[in-house]
CSV table of C-alpha atoms in Angstrom, one decimal:
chain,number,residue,atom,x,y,z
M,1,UNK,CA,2.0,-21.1,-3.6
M,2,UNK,CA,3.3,-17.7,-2.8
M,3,UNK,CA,3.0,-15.7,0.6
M,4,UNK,CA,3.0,-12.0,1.5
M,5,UNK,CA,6.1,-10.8,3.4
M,6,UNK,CA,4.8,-7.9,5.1
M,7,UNK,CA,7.3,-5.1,7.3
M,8,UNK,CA,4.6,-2.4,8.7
M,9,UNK,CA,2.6,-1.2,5.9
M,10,UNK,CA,4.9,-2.7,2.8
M,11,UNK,CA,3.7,-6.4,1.4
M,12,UNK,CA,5.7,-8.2,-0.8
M,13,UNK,CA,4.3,-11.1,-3.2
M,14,UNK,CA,7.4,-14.0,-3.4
M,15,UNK,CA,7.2,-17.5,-4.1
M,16,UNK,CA,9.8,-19.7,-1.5
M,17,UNK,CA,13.0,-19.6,-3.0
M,18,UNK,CA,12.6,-15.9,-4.5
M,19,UNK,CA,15.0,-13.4,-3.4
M,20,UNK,CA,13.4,-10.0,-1.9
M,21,UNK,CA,15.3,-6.8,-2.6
M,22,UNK,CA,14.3,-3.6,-0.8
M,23,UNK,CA,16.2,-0.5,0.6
M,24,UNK,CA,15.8,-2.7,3.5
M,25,UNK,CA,17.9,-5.3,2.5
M,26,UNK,CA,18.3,-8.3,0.8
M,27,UNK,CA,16.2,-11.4,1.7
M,28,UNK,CA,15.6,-15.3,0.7
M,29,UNK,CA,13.0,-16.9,1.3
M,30,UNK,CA,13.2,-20.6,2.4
M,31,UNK,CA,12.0,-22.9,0.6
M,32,UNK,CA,10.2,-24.6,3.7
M,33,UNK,CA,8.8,-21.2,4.8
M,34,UNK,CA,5.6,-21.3,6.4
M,35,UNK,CA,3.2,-18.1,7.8
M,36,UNK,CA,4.0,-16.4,10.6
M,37,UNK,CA,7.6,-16.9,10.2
M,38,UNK,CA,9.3,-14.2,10.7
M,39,UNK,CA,12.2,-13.5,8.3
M,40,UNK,CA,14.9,-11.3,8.4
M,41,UNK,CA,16.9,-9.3,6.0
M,42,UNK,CA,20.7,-9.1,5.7
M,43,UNK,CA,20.1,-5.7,7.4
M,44,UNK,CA,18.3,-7.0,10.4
M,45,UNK,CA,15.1,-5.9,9.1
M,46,UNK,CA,12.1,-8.4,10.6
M,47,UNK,CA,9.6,-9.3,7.7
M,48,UNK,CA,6.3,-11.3,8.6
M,49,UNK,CA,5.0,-14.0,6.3
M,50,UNK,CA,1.8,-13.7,5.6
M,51,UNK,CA,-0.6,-16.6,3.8
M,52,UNK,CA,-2.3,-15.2,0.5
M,53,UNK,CA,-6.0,-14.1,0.9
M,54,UNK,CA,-8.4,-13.6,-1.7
M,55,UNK,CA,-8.3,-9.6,-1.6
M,56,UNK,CA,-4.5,-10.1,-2.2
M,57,UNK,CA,-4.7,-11.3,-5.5
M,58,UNK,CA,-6.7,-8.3,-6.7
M,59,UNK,CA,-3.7,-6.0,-5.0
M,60,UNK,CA,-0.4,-7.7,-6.1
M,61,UNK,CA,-1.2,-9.7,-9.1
M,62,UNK,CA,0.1,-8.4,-12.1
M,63,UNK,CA,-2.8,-6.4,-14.0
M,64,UNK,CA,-3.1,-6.5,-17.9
M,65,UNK,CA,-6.6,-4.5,-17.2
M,66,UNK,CA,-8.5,-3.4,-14.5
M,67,UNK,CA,-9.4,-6.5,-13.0
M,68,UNK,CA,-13.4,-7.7,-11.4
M,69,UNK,CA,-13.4,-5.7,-7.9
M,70,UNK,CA,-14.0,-8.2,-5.1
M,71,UNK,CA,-17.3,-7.0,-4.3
M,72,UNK,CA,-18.4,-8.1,-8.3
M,73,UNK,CA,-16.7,-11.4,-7.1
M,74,UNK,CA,-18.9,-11.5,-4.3
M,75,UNK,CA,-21.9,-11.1,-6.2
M,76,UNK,CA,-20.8,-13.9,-8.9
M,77,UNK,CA,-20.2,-16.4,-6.2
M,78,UNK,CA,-23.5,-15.1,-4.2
M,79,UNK,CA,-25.8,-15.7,-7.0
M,80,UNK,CA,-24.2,-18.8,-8.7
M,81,UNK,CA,-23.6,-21.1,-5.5
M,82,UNK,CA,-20.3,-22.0,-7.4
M,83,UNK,CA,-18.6,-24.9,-5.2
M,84,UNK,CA,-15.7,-27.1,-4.9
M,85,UNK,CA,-15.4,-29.3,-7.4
M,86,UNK,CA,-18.0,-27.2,-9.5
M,87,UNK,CA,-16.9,-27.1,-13.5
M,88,UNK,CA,-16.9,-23.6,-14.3
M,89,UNK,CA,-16.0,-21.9,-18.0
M,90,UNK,CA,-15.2,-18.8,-18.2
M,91,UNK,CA,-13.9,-16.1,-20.8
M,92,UNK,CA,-12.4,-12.6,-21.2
M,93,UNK,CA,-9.6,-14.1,-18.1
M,94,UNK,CA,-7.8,-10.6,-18.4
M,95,UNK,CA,-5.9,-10.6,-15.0
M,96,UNK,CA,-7.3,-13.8,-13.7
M,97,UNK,CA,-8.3,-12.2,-10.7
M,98,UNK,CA,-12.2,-13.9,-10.9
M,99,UNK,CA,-10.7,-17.1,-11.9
M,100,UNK,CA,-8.1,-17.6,-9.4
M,101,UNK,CA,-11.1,-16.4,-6.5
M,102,UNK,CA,-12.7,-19.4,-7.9
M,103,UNK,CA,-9.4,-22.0,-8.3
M,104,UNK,CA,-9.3,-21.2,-4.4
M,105,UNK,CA,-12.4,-22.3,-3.5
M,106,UNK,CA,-11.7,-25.7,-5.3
M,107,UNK,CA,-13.7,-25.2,-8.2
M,108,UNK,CA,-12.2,-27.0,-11.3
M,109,UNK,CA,-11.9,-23.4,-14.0
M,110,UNK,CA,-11.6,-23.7,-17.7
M,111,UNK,CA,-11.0,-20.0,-18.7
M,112,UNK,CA,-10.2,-18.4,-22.2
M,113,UNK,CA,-8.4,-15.3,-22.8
M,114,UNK,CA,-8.1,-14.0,-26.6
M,115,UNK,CA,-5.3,-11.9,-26.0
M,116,UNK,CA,-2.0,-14.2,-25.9
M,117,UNK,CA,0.1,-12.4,-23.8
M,118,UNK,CA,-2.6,-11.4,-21.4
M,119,UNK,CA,-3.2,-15.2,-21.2
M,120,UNK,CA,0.5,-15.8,-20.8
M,121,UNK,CA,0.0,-13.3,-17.6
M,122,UNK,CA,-3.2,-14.7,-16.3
M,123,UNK,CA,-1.3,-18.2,-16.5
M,124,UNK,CA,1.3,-16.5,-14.1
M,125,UNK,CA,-0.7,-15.7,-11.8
M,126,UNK,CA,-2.6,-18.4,-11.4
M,127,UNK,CA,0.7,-20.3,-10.1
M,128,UNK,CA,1.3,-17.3,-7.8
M,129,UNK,CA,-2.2,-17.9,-6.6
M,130,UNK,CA,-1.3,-21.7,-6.0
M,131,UNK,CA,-4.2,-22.5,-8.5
M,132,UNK,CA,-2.9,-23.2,-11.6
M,133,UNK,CA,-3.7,-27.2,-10.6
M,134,UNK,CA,-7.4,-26.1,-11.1
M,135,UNK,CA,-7.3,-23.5,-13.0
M,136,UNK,CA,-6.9,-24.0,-17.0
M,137,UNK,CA,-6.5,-20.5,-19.0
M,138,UNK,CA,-6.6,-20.8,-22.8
M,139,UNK,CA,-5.8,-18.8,-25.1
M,140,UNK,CA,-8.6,-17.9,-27.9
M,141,UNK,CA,-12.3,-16.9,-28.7
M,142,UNK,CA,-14.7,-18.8,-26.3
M,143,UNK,CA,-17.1,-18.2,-29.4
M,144,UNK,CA,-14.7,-19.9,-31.7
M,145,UNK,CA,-14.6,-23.4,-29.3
M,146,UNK,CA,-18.2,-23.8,-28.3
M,147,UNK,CA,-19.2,-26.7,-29.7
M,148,UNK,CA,-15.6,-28.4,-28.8
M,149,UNK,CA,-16.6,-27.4,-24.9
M,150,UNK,CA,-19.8,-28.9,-25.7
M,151,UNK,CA,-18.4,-31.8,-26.0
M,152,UNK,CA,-16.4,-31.8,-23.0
M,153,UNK,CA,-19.7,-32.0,-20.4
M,154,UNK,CA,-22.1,-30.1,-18.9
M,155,UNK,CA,-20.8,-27.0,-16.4
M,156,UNK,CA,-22.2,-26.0,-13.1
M,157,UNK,CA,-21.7,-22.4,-14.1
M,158,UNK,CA,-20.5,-19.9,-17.1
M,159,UNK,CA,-18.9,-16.5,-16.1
M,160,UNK,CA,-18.2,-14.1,-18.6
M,161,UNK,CA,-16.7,-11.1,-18.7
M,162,UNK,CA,-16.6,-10.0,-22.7
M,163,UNK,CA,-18.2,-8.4,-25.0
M,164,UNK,CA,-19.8,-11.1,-27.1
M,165,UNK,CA,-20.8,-12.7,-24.2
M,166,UNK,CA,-24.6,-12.5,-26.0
M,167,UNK,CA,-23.5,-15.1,-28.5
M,168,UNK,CA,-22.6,-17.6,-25.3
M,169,UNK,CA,-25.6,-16.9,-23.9
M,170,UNK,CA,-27.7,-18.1,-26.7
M,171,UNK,CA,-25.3,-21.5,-26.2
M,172,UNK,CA,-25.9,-21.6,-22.3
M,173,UNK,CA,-29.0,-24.7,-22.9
M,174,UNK,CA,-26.2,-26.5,-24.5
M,175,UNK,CA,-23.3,-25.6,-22.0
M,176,UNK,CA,-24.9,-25.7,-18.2
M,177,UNK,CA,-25.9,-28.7,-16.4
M,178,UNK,CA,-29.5,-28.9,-15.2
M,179,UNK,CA,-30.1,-25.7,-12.9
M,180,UNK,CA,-26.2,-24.2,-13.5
M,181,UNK,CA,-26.4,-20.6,-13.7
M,182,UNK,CA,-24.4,-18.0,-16.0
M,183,UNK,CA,-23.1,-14.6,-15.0
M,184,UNK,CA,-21.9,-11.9,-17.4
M,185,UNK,CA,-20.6,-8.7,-16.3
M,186,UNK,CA,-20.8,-5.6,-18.6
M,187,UNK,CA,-19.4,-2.2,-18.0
M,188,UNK,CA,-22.5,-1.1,-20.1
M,189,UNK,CA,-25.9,-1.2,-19.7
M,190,UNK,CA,-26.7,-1.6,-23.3
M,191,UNK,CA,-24.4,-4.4,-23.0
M,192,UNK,CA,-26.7,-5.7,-20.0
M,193,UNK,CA,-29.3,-5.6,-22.3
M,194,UNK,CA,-28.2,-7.6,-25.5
M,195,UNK,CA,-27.4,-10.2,-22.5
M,196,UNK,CA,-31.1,-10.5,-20.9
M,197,UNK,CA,-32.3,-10.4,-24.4
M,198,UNK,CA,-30.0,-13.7,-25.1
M,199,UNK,CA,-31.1,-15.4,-21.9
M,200,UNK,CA,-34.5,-15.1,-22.4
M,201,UNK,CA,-34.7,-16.0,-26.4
M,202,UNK,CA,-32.3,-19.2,-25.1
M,203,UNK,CA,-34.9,-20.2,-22.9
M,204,UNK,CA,-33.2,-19.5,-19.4
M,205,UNK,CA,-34.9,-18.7,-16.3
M,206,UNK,CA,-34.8,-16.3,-13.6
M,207,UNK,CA,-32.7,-13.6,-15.5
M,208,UNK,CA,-31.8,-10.7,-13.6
M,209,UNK,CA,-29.5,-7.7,-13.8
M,210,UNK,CA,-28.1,-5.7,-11.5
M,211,UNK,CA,-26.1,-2.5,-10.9
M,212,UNK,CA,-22.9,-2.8,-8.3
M,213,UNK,CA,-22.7,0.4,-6.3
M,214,UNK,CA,-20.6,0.3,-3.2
M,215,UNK,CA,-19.9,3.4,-1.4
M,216,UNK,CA,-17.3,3.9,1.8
M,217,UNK,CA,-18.2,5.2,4.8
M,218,UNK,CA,-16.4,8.3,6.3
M,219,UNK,CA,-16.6,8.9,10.4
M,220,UNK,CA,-15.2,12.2,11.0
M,221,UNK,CA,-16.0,14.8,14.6
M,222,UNK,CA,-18.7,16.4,12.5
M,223,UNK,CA,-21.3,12.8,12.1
M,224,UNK,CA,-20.9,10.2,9.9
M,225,UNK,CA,-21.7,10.2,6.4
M,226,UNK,CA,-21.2,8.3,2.9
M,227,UNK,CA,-17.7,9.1,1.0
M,228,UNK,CA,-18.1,11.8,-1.3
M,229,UNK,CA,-15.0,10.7,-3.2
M,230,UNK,CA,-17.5,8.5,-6.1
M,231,UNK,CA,-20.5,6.7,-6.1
M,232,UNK,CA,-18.4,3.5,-6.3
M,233,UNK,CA,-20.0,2.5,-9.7
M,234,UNK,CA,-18.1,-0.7,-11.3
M,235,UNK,CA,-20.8,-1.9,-14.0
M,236,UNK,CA,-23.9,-4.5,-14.3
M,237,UNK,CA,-24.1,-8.3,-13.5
M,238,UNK,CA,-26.5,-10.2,-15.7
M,239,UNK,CA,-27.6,-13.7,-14.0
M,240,UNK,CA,-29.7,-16.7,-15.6
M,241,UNK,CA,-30.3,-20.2,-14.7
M,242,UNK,CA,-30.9,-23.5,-17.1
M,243,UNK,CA,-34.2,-24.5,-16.6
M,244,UNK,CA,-34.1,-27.7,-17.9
């Protein structure tokens, strides 16, 4: 597990027993560390140590792509009731970001990534995240091992975040467990639909899609109004259920 060492508005991501080098100074980090210490540097500069949160894997993690925004996470989670000790599979891992959300709420992952050395990454940070006990990233096509997860069990819930998530749709009778749900983000609405279209042919229930929007609020002298810096737009979550 790794912890945050934080001096005013600077955060560091170290593992105990990483070295921290800065222009204010030169720091190691005990291997017994816990948070709340407070460590200093060979320069006298005070850093705090701060336990990893959800939101901090999405900002120090090291990216391969732009990884799911927390509020898409939110929505996943929200709509799928995924647990501890839930099996979830998973596919298009790309950061690891989703996955590792999901390793630290104790559910047991199975994730593949096709891209070796974006795998190799996601792998990374799922020790950062302290998950890598939970969370399995492969590397290869989900398409290519279907009938090999098959054969593993039934799982509680399928994310998917690729784009021939369609073809694992049309799998999802012989994947989920009775009443396990499947999510699939797209960054296209077309996309969105070859997904609904999937679900429904493969027999799956209350299939849904939405559109995540999220907009900041600015409070200024003059009233208070929504951001006009974007509409916030990230993409579409599909969501289905096994009906069986």
């Amino acid at each position: 597990m790794s912890y945050l060492l934080v001096h005013e508005d600077r955060e560091y991501l170290r593992a105990p027993g990483d070295e921290l080098q800065t222009d204010l100074g030169v720091l190691d980090v005990p291997e017994d560390v816990e948070p709340g210490d407070v460590l200093e540097t060979h320069l006298g500069e005070p850093f705090v140590v701060r336990r990893l949160r959800g939101p901090d894997l999405f900002n120090h993690f090291e990216r391969t792509g732009a990884p799911m925004m927390p509020r898409d996470i939110g929505l996943v989670v929200g709509h799928t009731g995924i647990a501890a000790d839930d099996r979830v599979l998973d596919a298009g891992t790309g950061t690891g970001v989703l996955a590792a959300y999901l390793g630290r709420m104790r559910a047991r992952v199975t994730s593949y990534e096709i891209d070796p050395e974006f795998a190799e990454v996601a792998s990374e940070n799922m020790r950062l995240a302290g998950v890598d006990d939970r969370v399995d990233v492969r590397t290869g096509d989900l398409t290519e091992h279907l009938d090999d997860v098959a054969n593993d069990g039934s799982f509680d819930a399928i994310t998917l975040d690729t784009g021939d998530a369609p073809a694992v749709v049309r799998r999802a009778p012989d994947l989920l467990s009775d009443g396990g749900h499947i999510a699939v983000y797209s960054p296209f609405v077309e996309h969105s639909r070859e997904a609904v279209e999937a679900a429904r042919k493969a027999g799956l229930v209350d299939v849904e899609t939405y559109e995540t929007i999220q907009r900041e609020m600015d409070f200024g002298e003059r009233g208070s109004r929504p951001s006009t810096a974007g509409v916030g737009h990230t993409g579409y979550l599909t969501f289905a259920r096994s009906g069986r």
